[in-house]
Amino acid sequence: TVIVSALRKVGKKVTYFIPNRFTDGYGLNVNLVNKSIESGADTILTVDNGIAAYDAVQHAKDVGLTVIVTDHHNIVKLPPADAIVHPALGEYPFSSISGCQVAYKIAMALFETYHIHDEDLENYLLQLSALSIVSDVMPVASKNMEVNENRKWLMDGLELMNRSPDIHIIQLMSIYNFKKVDETVLGFYIIPCINAIGRLKDATFAVDYFLETRLPKQTQMVEEFYRTNEDRKKMVVDQMKILKPRSKKGCYYCGRRN
């Protein structure tokens, strides 16, 4: 959502694909590259994936596409992309930021390069990137807090969500009748609703929602978030009921028999 919004703001034509875990697996693959070609794309920009997709990136290069990889996951072997943006490369002082935070930095760089100032959009993207700190369980404490930007970033994002929340955030908060948001509200209510879509259905729905501008459609989609998360919770309860212990040894924590 962050990178699509930014690219469209600077005048680029953007199509987005979110890998479906049931049909596409995880991350960039050859099939998604071919799908991008069919859509008419001449450039692939990955967000929060791509650093491990060596074969897929090589395929994209072989057929003449430009490939830009933005990611934050562990680097084993750099893919043959035209450009790689990753906080563990170069002299960047703090590598433990989310893929969404990387995208946010790129978005801000694009706005600076194109001399664009859109306070509402910038605030929205900041709220999304702050949300990702919680959803991706990024460390807000570390040995060297002088370079750990997550804590301040999250505090600024939460302050903005409470002072001037974007309508997409407001709609998600309204599911549970929250008037204020903190990391608990994000981590135990809002984020599980977002994640449930990708777990049980297609995560593209979530991006569609965060890009949707029509209020009635947003309301309708929020209801789908809620229903899907309730389905996920019921599945967990049902699975827990049929689980059987593998051992009859005593429970380490409570001393009772399993």
Coordinates of C-alpha atoms in Angstrom, one line a residue:
T1 CA 0.0 0.0 0.0
V2 CA 2.8 2.4 0.9
I3 CA 4.8 1.9 -2.3
V4 CA 1.8 1.8 -4.6
S5 CA 0.4 5.0 -3.1
A6 CA 3.8 6.7 -3.5
L7 CA 4.4 5.6 -7.0
R8 CA 1.0 6.6 -8.1
K9 CA 1.4 10.0 -6.5
V10 CA 4.5 10.7 -8.6
G11 CA 2.7 9.7 -11.7
K12 CA 3.6 6.1 -12.3
K13 CA 1.3 3.4 -13.6
V14 CA 1.3 0.6 -11.0
T15 CA -0.2 -2.9 -10.9
Y16 CA 0.3 -4.9 -7.7
F17 CA 0.4 -8.6 -6.9
I18 CA 0.4 -10.1 -3.4
P19 CA 1.5 -13.8 -3.5
N20 CA -1.4 -16.0 -2.5
R21 CA 0.0 -18.5 0.0
F22 CA -2.3 -21.3 -1.4
T23 CA -1.5 -20.9 -5.1
D24 CA 1.7 -18.8 -5.3
G25 CA 3.7 -19.8 -2.1
Y26 CA 5.7 -17.0 -0.5
G27 CA 7.5 -14.2 -2.2
L28 CA 8.5 -13.5 -5.8
N29 CA 8.6 -16.5 -8.1
V30 CA 8.8 -17.2 -11.9
N31 CA 5.0 -17.4 -12.2
L32 CA 4.5 -14.0 -10.7
V33 CA 7.2 -12.5 -13.0
N34 CA 5.3 -13.9 -15.9
K35 CA 2.1 -12.5 -14.5
S36 CA 3.8 -9.1 -14.3
I37 CA 4.9 -9.3 -17.9
E38 CA 1.3 -10.2 -19.0
S39 CA 0.1 -7.1 -17.1
G40 CA 2.3 -5.0 -19.3
A41 CA 4.9 -4.1 -16.7
D42 CA 8.5 -3.2 -17.6
T43 CA 9.7 -2.9 -14.0
I44 CA 9.2 -5.1 -10.9
L45 CA 9.6 -3.6 -7.5
T46 CA 9.4 -6.0 -4.6
V47 CA 8.3 -4.9 -1.1
D48 CA 9.3 -7.0 1.9
N49 CA 10.5 -9.8 -0.2
G50 CA 12.7 -10.6 -3.2
I51 CA 16.1 -10.8 -1.4
A52 CA 15.9 -14.6 -1.5
A53 CA 14.2 -14.8 -4.9
Y54 CA 17.4 -15.3 -6.9
D55 CA 15.9 -17.5 -9.7
A56 CA 12.8 -15.3 -10.1
V57 CA 14.9 -12.1 -10.3
Q58 CA 17.2 -13.8 -12.8
H59 CA 14.2 -14.8 -14.9
A60 CA 12.9 -11.2 -14.9
K61 CA 16.3 -9.9 -16.0
D62 CA 16.5 -12.6 -18.7
V63 CA 13.3 -11.3 -20.3
G64 CA 14.3 -7.7 -20.1
L65 CA 12.6 -6.3 -17.0
T66 CA 14.1 -3.8 -14.6
V67 CA 14.0 -5.2 -11.1
I68 CA 14.2 -3.3 -7.8
V69 CA 14.3 -5.3 -4.6
T70 CA 13.4 -3.7 -1.3
D71 CA 13.5 -6.0 1.7
H72 CA 14.6 -6.5 5.3
H73 CA 15.0 -10.3 5.5
N74 CA 18.3 -12.1 6.0
I75 CA 20.6 -12.0 3.0
V76 CA 22.1 -15.2 1.9
K77 CA 22.9 -14.4 -1.7
L78 CA 22.2 -11.1 -3.4
P79 CA 19.8 -11.5 -6.4
P80 CA 20.9 -10.0 -9.8
A81 CA 18.5 -7.0 -9.4
D82 CA 19.2 -3.6 -10.9
A83 CA 18.9 -2.1 -7.4
I84 CA 18.6 -3.4 -3.9
V85 CA 17.4 -1.4 -0.9
H86 CA 18.0 -3.2 2.3
P87 CA 18.9 -1.7 5.8
A88 CA 21.6 -4.4 6.3
L89 CA 23.6 -3.1 3.2
G90 CA 25.9 -0.2 3.1
E91 CA 26.5 2.0 6.2
Y92 CA 22.9 2.1 7.5
P93 CA 23.2 2.1 11.3
F94 CA 20.1 0.0 12.2
S95 CA 19.0 -3.0 10.2
S96 CA 16.0 -4.1 12.4
I97 CA 13.3 -2.2 10.6
S98 CA 10.3 -3.8 8.8
G99 CA 9.9 -4.1 5.1
C100 CA 7.1 -1.6 5.3
Q101 CA 9.4 0.9 7.0
V102 CA 11.9 0.4 4.1
A103 CA 9.1 1.2 1.7
Y104 CA 8.1 4.3 3.7
K105 CA 11.7 5.6 3.4
I106 CA 11.6 5.0 -0.3
A107 CA 8.2 6.8 -0.5
M108 CA 9.6 9.8 1.3
A109 CA 12.6 9.9 -0.9
L110 CA 10.4 9.8 -4.0
F111 CA 8.3 12.7 -2.7
E112 CA 11.5 14.7 -2.0
T113 CA 12.9 13.9 -5.5
Y114 CA 9.6 14.9 -7.2
H115 CA 9.1 18.0 -4.9
I116 CA 5.7 16.6 -3.7
H117 CA 4.2 17.6 -0.4
D118 CA 0.9 15.9 0.5
E119 CA 0.6 16.1 4.3
D120 CA -2.5 13.8 4.4
L121 CA -0.8 11.1 2.4
E122 CA 2.4 11.4 4.2
N123 CA 0.6 11.0 7.6
Y124 CA -1.3 8.0 6.3
L125 CA 1.9 6.3 5.2
L126 CA 3.5 7.0 8.5
Q127 CA 0.6 5.4 10.3
L128 CA 0.9 2.3 8.1
S129 CA 4.6 2.0 8.7
A130 CA 4.2 2.4 12.4
L131 CA 1.5 -0.3 12.4
S132 CA 4.1 -2.6 10.7
I133 CA 6.5 -2.2 13.6
V134 CA 3.9 -4.0 15.7
S135 CA 2.7 -6.5 13.1
D136 CA 6.2 -7.5 12.2
V137 CA 7.3 -7.6 15.8
M138 CA 10.2 -5.2 15.3
P139 CA 12.4 -4.5 18.3
V140 CA 11.6 -1.3 20.1
A141 CA 14.5 -1.9 22.6
S142 CA 18.0 -2.9 21.8
K143 CA 21.5 -2.7 23.2
N144 CA 22.2 0.5 21.4
M145 CA 19.1 2.7 21.6
E146 CA 20.9 5.6 20.0
V147 CA 20.4 3.9 16.6
N148 CA 17.1 2.1 17.3
E149 CA 14.5 4.2 15.5
N150 CA 11.6 1.8 16.0
R151 CA 10.5 3.2 19.4
K152 CA 10.3 6.8 18.3
W153 CA 8.8 5.8 15.0
L154 CA 6.1 3.8 16.7
M155 CA 5.4 6.6 19.3
D156 CA 5.0 9.2 16.5
G157 CA 2.7 6.8 14.5
L158 CA 0.5 6.1 17.5
E159 CA 0.3 9.8 18.4
L160 CA -0.8 10.5 14.9
M161 CA -3.3 7.7 14.9
N162 CA -4.9 9.2 18.0
R163 CA -4.7 12.8 16.9
S164 CA -5.6 12.5 13.3
P165 CA -6.2 8.9 12.3
D166 CA -6.7 8.0 8.7
I167 CA -10.2 6.8 7.8
H168 CA -8.9 3.3 7.1
I169 CA -7.5 3.1 10.7
I170 CA -10.8 4.6 12.1
Q171 CA -12.8 2.0 10.3
L172 CA -10.7 -0.9 11.7
M173 CA -10.9 0.6 15.2
S174 CA -14.7 0.9 14.9
I175 CA -15.0 -2.9 14.6
Y176 CA -14.2 -3.1 18.4
N177 CA -15.5 0.4 19.3
F178 CA -12.1 1.7 20.1
K179 CA -11.7 5.5 20.3
K180 CA -8.0 5.4 21.0
V181 CA -5.3 3.2 19.8
D182 CA -2.1 1.8 21.4
E183 CA 0.2 -1.1 20.7
T184 CA -2.2 -3.5 22.4
V185 CA -5.1 -2.4 20.3
L186 CA -3.0 -2.8 17.2
G187 CA -1.4 -6.1 18.2
F188 CA -4.4 -7.9 19.6
Y189 CA -7.3 -6.5 17.6
I190 CA -6.6 -4.6 14.4
I191 CA -3.5 -6.5 13.1
P192 CA -5.1 -10.0 13.6
C193 CA -8.0 -8.9 11.4
I194 CA -5.6 -7.8 8.7
N195 CA -3.5 -11.0 9.0
A196 CA -6.5 -13.3 9.0
I197 CA -7.3 -12.3 5.4
G198 CA -3.9 -13.6 4.2
R199 CA -4.1 -16.7 6.4
L200 CA -7.6 -17.8 5.1
K201 CA -8.1 -16.0 1.9
D202 CA -6.1 -13.6 -0.3
A203 CA -4.0 -10.8 1.2
T204 CA -4.6 -8.7 -1.9
F205 CA -8.0 -7.9 -0.3
A206 CA -6.1 -6.0 2.5
V207 CA -4.2 -3.9 0.0
D208 CA -7.4 -3.2 -1.9
Y209 CA -8.9 -2.0 1.4
F210 CA -6.0 0.3 2.3
L211 CA -6.2 1.9 -1.2
E212 CA -10.0 2.1 -1.2
T213 CA -11.3 5.7 -1.1
R214 CA -15.1 5.1 -1.0
L215 CA -16.4 5.1 2.5
P216 CA -19.3 2.6 2.0
K217 CA -17.0 0.2 0.3
Q218 CA -14.5 0.5 3.2
T219 CA -17.3 -0.2 5.7
Q220 CA -18.2 -3.3 3.8
M221 CA -14.6 -4.5 3.6
V222 CA -14.1 -3.9 7.3
E223 CA -17.0 -6.3 8.0
E224 CA -15.2 -8.9 5.9
F225 CA -12.0 -8.4 7.9
Y226 CA -14.0 -9.0 11.1
R227 CA -15.8 -12.1 9.9
T228 CA -12.6 -13.7 8.5
N229 CA -10.8 -13.1 11.8
E230 CA -13.7 -14.6 13.8
D231 CA -13.5 -17.6 11.4
R232 CA -9.8 -17.9 12.2
K233 CA -10.3 -17.8 15.9
K234 CA -13.0 -20.5 15.7
M235 CA -10.7 -22.7 13.7
V236 CA -8.0 -22.3 16.4
V237 CA -10.5 -23.3 19.1
D238 CA -11.8 -26.3 17.1
Q239 CA -8.2 -27.5 16.5
M240 CA -7.3 -27.1 20.2
K241 CA -10.3 -29.3 21.1
I242 CA -9.1 -32.2 19.1
L243 CA -5.4 -32.0 20.0
K244 CA -4.2 -34.9 22.2
P245 CA -1.1 -34.8 24.4
R246 CA 1.9 -36.7 23.2
S247 CA 3.2 -37.3 26.8
K248 CA 1.7 -38.1 30.1
K249 CA 4.6 -36.5 31.9
G250 CA 3.8 -33.7 34.4
C251 CA 3.3 -30.2 33.2
Y252 CA 6.6 -28.3 33.7
Y253 CA 4.8 -25.0 34.5
C254 CA 1.9 -26.1 36.7
G255 CA 2.9 -29.5 38.0
R256 CA -0.3 -31.2 36.9
R257 CA -0.6 -34.2 34.7
N258 CA -1.2 -33.6 31.0

